[in-house]
XYZ file of C-alpha atoms in Angstrom:
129
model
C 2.556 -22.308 1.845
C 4.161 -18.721 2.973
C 7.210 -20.234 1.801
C 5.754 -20.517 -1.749
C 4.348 -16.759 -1.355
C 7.397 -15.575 -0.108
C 9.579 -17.068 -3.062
C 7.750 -15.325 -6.120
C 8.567 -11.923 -7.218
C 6.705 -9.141 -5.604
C 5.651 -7.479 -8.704
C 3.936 -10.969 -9.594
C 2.517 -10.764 -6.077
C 1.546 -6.873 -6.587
C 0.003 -7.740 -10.077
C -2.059 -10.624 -8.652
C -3.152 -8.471 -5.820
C -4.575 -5.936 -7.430
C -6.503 -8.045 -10.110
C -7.885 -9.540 -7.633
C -9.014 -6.511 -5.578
C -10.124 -4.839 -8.765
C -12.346 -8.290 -9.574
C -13.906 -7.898 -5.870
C -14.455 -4.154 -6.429
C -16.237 -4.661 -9.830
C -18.544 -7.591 -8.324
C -18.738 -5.588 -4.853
C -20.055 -2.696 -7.067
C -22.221 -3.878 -9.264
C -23.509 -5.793 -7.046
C -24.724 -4.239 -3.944
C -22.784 -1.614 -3.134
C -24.024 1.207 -5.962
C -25.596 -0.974 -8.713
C -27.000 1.182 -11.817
C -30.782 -1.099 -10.907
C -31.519 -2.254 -7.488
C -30.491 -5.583 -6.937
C -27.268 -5.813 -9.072
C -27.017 -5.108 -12.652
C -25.830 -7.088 -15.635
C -22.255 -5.172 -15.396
C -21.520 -7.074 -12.890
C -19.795 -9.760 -15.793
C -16.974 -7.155 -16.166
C -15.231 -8.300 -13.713
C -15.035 -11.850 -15.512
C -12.243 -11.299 -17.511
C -9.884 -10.834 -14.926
C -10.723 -14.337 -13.655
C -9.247 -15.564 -16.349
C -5.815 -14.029 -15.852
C -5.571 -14.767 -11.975
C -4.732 -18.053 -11.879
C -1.622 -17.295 -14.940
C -0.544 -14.296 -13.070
C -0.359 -16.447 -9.919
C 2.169 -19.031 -11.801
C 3.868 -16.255 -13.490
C 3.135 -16.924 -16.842
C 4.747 -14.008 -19.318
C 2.031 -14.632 -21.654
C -0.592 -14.148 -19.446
C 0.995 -11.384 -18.170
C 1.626 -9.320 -21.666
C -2.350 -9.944 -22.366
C -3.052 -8.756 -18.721
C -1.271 -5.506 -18.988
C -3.289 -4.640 -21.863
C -6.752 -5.967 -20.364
C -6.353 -4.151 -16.906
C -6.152 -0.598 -18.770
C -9.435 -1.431 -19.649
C -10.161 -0.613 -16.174
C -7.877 1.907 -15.554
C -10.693 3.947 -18.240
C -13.497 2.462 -17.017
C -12.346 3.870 -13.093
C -11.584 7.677 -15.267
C -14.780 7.788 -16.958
C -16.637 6.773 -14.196
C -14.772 9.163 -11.659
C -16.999 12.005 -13.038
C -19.997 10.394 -10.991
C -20.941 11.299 -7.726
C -21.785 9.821 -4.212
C -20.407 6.060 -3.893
C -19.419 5.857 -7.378
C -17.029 8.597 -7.110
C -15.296 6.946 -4.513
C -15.794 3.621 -6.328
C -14.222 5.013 -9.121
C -10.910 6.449 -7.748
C -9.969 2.963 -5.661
C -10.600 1.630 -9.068
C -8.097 4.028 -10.860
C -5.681 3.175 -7.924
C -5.519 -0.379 -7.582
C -5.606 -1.187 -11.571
C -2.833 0.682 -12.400
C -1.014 -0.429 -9.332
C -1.601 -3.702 -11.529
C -0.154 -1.988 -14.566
C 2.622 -0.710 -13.896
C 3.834 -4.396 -11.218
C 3.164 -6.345 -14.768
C 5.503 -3.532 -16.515
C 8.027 -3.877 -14.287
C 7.943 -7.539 -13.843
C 8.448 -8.204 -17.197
C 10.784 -5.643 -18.499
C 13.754 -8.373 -17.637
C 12.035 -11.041 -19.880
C 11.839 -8.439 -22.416
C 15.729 -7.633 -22.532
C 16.423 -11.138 -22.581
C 14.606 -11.959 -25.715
C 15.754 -8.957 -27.260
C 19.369 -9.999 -26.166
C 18.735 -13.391 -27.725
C 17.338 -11.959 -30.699
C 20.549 -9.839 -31.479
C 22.695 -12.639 -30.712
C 20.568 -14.800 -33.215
C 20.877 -12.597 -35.824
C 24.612 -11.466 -34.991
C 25.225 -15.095 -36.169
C 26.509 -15.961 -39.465
């Protein structure tokens, strides 16, 4: 199994890394930690949406990945608008606005190669008579 880990990319193992933290933050938050009612709040189902990328991010997919990059920056705003808050939630807040664009910018650079190479094809393609 480390053998498997250690053969991906590291900004595909960055990327998933930090989706999943910033899933476990959302639920940890929402949860127990500084929910808006006691005993959790409905806002805990943000955090949803990243479960759905996960598993694609894990395999690499470049699909799942462009959709990813623009779902975690959903985050990334959540993490500024609620950095204004104080006590826990401040501090909530900024690991928030660390870790998800620590997501960002892995996905960025993970697939900037995929992105010359279709754009290489695509000249080729048309270079053709």
């Amino acid at each position: 199994m480390i053998k498997q880990i250690l053969i991906k990319n590291p900004y595909q193992l960055l990327a998933t890394a930090a989706f999943i933290d910033v899933f476990i933050l959302c639920v940890c938050w929402e949860w127990f930690i500084s929910p808006l009612r006691p005993g959790g709040s409905w806002l805990i189902l943000k955090g949803i949406p990243l479960l759905f990328a996960i598993p694609g991010l894990w395999k690499g997919s470049v699909y799942t990945m462009q959709w990813a990059s623009m779902l975690i920056l959903l985050y990334i705003t959540e993490g500024l608008v609620r950095i204004l808050e104080t006590g826990a939630n401040f501090w909530l807040a900024a690991l928030e606005t660390l870790l998800a664009p620590i997501g960002f910018v892995c996905l960025l650079m993970y697939l900037t190669p995929f992105k010359k190479e279709a754009k290489a094809l695509q000249k080729k393609l048309q270079s053709e008579p």
